[in-house]
Coordinates of N, CA and C in Angstrom, one line a residue:
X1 N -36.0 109.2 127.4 CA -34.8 109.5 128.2 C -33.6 109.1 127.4
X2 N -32.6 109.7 127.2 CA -31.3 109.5 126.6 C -30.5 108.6 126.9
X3 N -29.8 107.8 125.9 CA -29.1 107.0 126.5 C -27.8 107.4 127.1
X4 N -27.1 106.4 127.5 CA -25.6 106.9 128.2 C -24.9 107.1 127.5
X5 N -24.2 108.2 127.3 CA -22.8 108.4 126.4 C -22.1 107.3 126.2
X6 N -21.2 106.7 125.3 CA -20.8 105.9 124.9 C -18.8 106.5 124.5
X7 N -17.9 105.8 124.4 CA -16.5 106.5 124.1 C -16.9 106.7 122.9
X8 N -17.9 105.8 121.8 CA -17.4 106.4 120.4 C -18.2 108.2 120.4
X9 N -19.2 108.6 121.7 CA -19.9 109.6 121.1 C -19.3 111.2 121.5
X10 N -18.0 110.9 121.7 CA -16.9 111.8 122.3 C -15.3 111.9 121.5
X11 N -14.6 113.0 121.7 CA -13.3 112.7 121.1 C -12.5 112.8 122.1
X12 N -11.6 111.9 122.3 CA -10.7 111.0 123.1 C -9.4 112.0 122.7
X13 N -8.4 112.1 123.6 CA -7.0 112.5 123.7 C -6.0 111.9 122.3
X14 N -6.6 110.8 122.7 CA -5.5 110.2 121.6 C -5.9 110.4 120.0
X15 N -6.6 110.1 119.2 CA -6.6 110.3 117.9 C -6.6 112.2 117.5
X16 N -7.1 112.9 118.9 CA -6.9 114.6 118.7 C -5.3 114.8 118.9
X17 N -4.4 114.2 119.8 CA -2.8 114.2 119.5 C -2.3 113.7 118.3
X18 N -2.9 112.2 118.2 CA -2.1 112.3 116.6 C -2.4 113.0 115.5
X19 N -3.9 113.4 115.3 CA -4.4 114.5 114.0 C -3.4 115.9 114.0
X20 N -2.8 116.5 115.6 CA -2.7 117.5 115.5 C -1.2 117.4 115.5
X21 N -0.3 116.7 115.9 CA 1.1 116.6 116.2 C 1.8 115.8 114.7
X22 N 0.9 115.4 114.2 CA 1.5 113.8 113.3 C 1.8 112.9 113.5
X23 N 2.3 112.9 115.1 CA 2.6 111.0 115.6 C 2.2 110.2 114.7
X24 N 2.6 109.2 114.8 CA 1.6 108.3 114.4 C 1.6 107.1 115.2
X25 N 0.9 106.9 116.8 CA 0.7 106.2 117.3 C -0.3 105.8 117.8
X26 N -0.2 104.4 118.0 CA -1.4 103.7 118.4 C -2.2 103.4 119.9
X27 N -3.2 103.4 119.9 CA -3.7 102.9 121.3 C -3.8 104.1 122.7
X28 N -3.8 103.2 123.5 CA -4.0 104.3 124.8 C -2.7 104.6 125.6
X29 N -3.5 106.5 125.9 CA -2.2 107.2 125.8 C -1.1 106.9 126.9
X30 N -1.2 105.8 127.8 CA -0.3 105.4 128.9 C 0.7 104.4 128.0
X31 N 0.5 104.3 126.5 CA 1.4 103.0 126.4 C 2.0 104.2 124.9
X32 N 1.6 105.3 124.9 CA 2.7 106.1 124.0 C 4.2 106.2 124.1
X33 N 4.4 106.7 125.5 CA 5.7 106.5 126.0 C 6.8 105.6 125.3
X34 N 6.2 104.4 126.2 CA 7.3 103.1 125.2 C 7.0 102.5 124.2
X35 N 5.9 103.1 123.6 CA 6.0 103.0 122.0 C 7.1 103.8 120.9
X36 N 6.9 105.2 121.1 CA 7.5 106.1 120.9 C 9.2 105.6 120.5
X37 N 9.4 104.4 122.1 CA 11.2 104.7 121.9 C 11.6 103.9 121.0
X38 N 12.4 104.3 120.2 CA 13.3 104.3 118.6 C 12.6 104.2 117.8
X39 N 11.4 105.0 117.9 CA 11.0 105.6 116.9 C 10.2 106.6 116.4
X40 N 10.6 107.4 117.3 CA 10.3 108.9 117.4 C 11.7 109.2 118.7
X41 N 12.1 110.9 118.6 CA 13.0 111.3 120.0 C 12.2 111.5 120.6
X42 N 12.6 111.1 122.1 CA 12.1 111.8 123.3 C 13.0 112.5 124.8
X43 N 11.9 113.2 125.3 CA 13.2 113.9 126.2 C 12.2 114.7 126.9
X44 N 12.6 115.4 128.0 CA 12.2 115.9 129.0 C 12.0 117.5 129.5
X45 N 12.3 118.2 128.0 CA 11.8 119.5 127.9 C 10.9 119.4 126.9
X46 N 9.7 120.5 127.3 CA 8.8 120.8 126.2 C 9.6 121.8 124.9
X47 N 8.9 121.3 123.9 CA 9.3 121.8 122.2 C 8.0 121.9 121.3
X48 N 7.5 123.0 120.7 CA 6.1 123.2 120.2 C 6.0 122.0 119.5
X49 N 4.9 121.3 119.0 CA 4.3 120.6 118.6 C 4.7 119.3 118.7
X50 N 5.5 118.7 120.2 CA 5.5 117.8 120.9 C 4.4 117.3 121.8
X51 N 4.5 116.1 121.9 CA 3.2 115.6 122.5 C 3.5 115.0 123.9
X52 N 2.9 115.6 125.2 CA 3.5 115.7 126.7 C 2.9 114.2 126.6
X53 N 3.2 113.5 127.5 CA 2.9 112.1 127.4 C 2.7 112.1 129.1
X54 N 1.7 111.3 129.7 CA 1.1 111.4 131.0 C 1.0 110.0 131.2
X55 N 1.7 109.1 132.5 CA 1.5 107.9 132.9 C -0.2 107.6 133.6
X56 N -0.2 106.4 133.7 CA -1.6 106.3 134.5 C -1.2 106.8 135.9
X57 N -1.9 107.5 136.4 CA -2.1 108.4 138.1 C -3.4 108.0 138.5
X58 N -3.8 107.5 139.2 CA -5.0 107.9 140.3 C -6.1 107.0 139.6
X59 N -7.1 108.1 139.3 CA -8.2 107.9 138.5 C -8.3 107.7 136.8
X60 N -6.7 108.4 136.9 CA -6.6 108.7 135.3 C -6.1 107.0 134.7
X61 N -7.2 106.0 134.5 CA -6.5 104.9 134.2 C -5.8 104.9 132.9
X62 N -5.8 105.6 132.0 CA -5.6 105.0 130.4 C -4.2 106.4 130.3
X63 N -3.9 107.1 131.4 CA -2.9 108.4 130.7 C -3.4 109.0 129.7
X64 N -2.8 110.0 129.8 CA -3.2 111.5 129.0 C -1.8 111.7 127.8
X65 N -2.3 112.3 126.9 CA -1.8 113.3 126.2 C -2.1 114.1 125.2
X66 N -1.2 115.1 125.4 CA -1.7 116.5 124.8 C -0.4 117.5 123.9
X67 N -0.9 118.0 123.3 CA 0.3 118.8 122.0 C 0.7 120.1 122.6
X68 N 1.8 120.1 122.7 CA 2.6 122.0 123.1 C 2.3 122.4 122.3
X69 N 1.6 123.5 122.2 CA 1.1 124.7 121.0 C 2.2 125.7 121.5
X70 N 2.4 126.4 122.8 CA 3.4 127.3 122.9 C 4.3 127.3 124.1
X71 N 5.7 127.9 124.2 CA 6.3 127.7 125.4 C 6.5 129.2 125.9
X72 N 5.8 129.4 127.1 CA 6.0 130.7 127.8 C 6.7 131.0 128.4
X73 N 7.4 130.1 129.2 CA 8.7 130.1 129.9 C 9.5 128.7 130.8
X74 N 10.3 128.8 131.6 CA 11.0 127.6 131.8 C 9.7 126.8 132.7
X75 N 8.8 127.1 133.4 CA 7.8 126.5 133.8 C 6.6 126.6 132.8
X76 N 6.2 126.9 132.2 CA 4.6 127.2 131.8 C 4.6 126.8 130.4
X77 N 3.9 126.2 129.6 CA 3.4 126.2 128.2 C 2.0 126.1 128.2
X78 N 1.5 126.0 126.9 CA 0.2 126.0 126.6 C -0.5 124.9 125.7
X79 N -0.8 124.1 125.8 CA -1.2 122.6 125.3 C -2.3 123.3 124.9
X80 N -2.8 121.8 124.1 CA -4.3 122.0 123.0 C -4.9 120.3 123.5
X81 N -5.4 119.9 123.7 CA -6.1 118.3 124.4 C -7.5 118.1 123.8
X82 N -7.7 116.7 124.1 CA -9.4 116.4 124.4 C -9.2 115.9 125.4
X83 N -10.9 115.7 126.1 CA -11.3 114.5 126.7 C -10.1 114.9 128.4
X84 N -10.1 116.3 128.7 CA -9.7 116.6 130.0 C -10.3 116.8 130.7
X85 N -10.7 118.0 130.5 CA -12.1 119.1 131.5 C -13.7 118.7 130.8
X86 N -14.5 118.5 131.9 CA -15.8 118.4 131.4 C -16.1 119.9 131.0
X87 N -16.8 120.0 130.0 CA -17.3 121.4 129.7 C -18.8 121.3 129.7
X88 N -19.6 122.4 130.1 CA -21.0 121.9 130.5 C -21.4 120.7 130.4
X89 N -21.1 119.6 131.4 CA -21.4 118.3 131.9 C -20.6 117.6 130.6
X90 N -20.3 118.1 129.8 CA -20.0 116.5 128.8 C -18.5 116.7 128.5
X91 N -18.5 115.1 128.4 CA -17.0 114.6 128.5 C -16.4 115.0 127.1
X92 N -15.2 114.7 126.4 CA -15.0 114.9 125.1 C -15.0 116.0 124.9
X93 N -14.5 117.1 125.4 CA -14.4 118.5 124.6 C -12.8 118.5 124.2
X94 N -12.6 119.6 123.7 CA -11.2 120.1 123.3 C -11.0 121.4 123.8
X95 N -10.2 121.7 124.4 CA -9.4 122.8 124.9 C -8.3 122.8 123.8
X96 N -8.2 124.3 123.8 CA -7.2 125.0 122.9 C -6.1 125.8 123.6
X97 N -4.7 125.4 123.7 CA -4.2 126.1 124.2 C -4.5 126.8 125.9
X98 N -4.6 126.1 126.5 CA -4.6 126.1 128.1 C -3.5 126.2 128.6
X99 N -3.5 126.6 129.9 CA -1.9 126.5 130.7 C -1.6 124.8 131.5
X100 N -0.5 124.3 131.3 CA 0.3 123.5 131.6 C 1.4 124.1 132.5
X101 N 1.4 123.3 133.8 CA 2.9 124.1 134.6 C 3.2 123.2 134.9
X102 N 4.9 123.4 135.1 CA 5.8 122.1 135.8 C 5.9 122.8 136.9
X103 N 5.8 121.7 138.0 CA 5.6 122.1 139.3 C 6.6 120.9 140.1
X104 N 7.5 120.3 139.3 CA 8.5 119.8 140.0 C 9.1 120.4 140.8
X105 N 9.9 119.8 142.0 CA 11.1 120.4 142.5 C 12.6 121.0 141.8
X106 N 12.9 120.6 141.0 CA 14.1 120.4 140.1 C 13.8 121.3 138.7
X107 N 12.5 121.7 138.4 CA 12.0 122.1 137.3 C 12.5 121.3 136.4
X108 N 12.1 120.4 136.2 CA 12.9 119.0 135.3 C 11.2 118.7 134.3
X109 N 10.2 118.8 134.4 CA 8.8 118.8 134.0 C 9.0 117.2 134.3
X110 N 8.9 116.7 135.6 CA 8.5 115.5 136.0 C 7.2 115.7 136.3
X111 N 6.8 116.3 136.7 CA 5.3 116.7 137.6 C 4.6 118.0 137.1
X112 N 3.2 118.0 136.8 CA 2.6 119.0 136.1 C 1.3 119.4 136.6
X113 N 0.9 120.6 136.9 CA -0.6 120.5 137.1 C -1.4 121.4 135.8
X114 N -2.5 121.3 134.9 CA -3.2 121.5 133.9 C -4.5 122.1 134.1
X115 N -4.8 123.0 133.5 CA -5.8 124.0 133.2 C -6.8 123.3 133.5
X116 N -7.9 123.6 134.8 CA -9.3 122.6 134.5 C -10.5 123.3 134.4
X117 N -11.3 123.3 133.1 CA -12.2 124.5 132.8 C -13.4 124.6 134.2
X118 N -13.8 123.3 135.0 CA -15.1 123.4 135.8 C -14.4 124.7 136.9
X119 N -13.1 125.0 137.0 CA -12.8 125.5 138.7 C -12.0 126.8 137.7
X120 N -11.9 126.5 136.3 CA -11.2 128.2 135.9 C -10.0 128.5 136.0
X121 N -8.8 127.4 136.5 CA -8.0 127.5 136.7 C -7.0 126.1 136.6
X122 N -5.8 126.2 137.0 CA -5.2 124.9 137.0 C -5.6 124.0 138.3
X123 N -5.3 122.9 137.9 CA -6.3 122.0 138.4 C -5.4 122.1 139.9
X124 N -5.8 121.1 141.1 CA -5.4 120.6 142.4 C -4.3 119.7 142.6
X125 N -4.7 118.8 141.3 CA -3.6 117.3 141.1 C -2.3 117.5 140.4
X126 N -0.9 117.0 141.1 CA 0.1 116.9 140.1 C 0.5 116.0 139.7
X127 N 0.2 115.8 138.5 CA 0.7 114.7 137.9 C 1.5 114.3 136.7
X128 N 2.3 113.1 137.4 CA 3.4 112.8 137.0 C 3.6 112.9 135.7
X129 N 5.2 112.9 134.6 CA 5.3 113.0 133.6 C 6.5 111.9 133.1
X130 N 5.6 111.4 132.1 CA 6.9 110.8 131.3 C 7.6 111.3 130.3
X131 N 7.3 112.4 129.9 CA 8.2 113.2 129.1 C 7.3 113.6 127.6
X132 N 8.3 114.4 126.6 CA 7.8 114.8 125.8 C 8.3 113.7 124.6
X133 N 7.2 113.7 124.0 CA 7.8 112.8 122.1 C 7.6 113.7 121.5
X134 N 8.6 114.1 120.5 CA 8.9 114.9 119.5 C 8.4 114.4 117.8
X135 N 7.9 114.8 116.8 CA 7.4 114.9 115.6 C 8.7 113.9 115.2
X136 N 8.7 113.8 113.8 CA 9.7 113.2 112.7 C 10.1 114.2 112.6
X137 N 9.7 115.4 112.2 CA 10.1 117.0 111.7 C 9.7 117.6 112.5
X138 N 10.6 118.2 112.8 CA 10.3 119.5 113.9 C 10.3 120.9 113.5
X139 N 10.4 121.8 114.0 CA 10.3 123.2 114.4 C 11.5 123.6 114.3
X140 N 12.4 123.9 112.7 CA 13.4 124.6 113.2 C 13.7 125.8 114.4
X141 N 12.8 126.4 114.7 CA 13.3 127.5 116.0 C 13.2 126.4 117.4
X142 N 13.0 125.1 116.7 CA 13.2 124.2 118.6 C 14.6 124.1 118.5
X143 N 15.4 124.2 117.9 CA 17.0 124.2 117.9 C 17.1 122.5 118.7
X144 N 16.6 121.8 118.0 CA 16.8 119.7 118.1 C 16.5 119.1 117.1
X145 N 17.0 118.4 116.8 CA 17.7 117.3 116.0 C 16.2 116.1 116.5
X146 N 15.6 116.2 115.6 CA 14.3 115.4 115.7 C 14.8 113.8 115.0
X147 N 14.3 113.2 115.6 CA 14.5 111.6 114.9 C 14.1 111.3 113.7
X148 N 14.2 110.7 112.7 CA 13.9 111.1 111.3 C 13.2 109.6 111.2
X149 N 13.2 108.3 111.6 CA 12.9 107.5 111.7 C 11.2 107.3 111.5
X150 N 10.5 106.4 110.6 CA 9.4 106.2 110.1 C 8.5 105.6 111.3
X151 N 7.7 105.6 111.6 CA 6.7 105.0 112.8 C 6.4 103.5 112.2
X152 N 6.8 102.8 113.2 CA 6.0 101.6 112.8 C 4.5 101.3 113.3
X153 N 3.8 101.1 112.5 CA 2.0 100.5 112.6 C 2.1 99.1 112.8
X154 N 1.7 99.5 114.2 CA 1.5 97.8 114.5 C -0.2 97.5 113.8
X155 N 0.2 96.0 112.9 CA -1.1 95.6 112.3 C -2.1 95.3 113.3
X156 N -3.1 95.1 113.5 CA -4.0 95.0 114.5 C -4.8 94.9 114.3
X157 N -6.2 94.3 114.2 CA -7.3 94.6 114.0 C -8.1 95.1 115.3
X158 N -9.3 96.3 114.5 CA -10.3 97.2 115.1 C -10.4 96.3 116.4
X159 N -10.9 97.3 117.1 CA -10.9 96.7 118.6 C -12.1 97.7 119.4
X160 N -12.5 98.1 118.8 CA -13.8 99.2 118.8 C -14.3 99.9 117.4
X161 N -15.5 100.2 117.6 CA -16.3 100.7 116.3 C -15.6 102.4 116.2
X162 N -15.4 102.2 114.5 CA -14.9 103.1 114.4 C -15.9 105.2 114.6
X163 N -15.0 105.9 114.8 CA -15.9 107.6 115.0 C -16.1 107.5 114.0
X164 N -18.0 108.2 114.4 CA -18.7 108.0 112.9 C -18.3 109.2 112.4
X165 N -19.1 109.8 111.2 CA -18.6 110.9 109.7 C -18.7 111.9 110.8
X166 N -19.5 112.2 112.2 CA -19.9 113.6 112.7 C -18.1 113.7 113.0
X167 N -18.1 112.9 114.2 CA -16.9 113.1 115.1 C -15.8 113.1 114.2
X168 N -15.6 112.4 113.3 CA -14.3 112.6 112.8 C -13.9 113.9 111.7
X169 N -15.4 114.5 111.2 CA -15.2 116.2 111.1 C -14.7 117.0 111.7
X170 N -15.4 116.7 113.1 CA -15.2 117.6 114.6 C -13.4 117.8 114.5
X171 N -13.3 116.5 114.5 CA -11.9 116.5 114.4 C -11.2 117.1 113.8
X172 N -11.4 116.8 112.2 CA -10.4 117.0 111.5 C -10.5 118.6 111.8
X173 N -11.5 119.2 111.5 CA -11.7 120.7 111.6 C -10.8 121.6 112.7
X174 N -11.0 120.9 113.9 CA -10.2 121.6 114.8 C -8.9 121.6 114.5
X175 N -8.3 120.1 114.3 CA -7.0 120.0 114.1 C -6.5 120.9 113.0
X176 N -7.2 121.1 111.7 CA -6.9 122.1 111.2 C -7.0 124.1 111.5
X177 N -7.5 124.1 112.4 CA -7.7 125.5 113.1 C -6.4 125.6 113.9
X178 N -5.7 124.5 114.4 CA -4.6 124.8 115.1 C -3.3 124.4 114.7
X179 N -3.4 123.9 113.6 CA -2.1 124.2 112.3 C -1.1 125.3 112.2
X180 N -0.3 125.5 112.4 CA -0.1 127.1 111.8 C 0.0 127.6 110.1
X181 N -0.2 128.3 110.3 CA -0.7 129.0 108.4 C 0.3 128.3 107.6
X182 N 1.3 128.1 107.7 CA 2.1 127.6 106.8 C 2.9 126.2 106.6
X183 N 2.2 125.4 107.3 CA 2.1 124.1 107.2 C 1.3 123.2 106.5
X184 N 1.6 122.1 105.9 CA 0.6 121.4 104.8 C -0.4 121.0 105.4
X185 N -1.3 121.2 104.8 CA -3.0 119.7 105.4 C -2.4 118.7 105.3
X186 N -3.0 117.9 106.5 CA -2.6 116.6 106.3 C -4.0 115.7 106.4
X187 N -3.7 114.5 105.4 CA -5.5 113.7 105.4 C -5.7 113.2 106.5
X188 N -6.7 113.1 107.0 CA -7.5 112.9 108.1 C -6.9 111.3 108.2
X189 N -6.9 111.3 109.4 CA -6.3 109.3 109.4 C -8.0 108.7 109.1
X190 N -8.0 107.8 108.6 CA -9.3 106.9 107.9 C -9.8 106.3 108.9
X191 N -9.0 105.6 109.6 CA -10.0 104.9 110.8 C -9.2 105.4 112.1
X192 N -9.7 105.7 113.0 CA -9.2 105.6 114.5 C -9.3 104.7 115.4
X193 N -8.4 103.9 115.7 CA -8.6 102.2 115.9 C -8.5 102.5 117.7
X194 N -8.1 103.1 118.2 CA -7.6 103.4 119.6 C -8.8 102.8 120.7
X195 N -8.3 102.2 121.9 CA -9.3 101.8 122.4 C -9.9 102.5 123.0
X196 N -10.4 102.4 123.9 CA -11.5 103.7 124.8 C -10.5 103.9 125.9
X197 N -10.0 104.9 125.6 CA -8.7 105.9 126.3 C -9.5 107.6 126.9
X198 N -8.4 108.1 127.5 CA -8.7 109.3 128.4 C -8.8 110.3 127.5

């Protein structure tokens, strides 16, 4: 009989946002938010290869987040995530480009409901938003003035075993599939220190 899944035998939200966006932040994704401030911009419209940042809600203890791959209009984009939708029974998959809607009153993207693969559609739940963090370098066609400011790494020691050689392939591979053509590789981060997050 199999044993039980374990966080390291899955890829988590967090080290698939930093591979794919460049962040460079640490830990679980409810404490991105006020890490981020002064030292990365943030703000409250989506910008391609910004990373949506999601408070803890409900069930969701550790918050979510996920990378704008595309903006379709003043309500709708398309994110790329892990570790959202179960896909045949197992946790840890990656969606590519899914729909994201702001479903605030105000269209302000306070409130969001997200693509969820078991029902085919966007999910039931809306949930709340703390906003977008923007790259060091941005997207000249985002027409913003991105923060230029270096990330600080908080020292810390491991706090869980690090993803073994499989998962951190899985990784890097994808994150490179959703690159765009003319952007540099970037090295795989060495260890993924983050704790067991959403």
């Amino acid at each position: 009989m199999p044993g039980l899944a374990k966080a390291e035998d899955y890829i988590q939200c967090v080290p698939f946002a930093r591979e794919l966006s460049g962040i460079q932040i640490y830990g679980d994704a409810h404490s991105w938010w006020d890490q981020a401030e002064g030292v990365y911009q943030r703000g409250n419209r989506p910008a391609e290869g910004s990373v949506l940042s999601l408070p803890v809600h409900g069930a969701m203890r550790l918050g979510h987040v996920a990378v704008v791959r595309k903006i379709i209009d003043d309500r709708t984009i398309l994110i790329s995530h892990a570790n959202w939708s179960p896909i045949d029974g197992r946790r840890g998959q990656i969606e590519r480009k899914v729909i994201a809607k702001d479903v605030s009153a105000h269209n302000d993207w306070s409130l969001v409901r997200i693509w969820y693969a078991p029902i085919g559609k966007l999910g039931t739940t809306a949930y709340p938003v703390n906003g977008f963090i923007y790259p060091a370098q941005g997207n000249q066609d985002a027409a913003r003035t991105w923060a230029s400011a270096k990330p600080v790494r908080e020292s810390r020691e491991p706090n869980r075993k690090l993803f073994d050689r499989r998962l951190k392939a899985e990784l890097s591979q994808v994150a490179d599939q959703e690159l765009p053509a003319e952007s540099q590789p970037r090295d795989l981060i060495g260890e993924l220190l983050d704790r067991v997050g959403s």
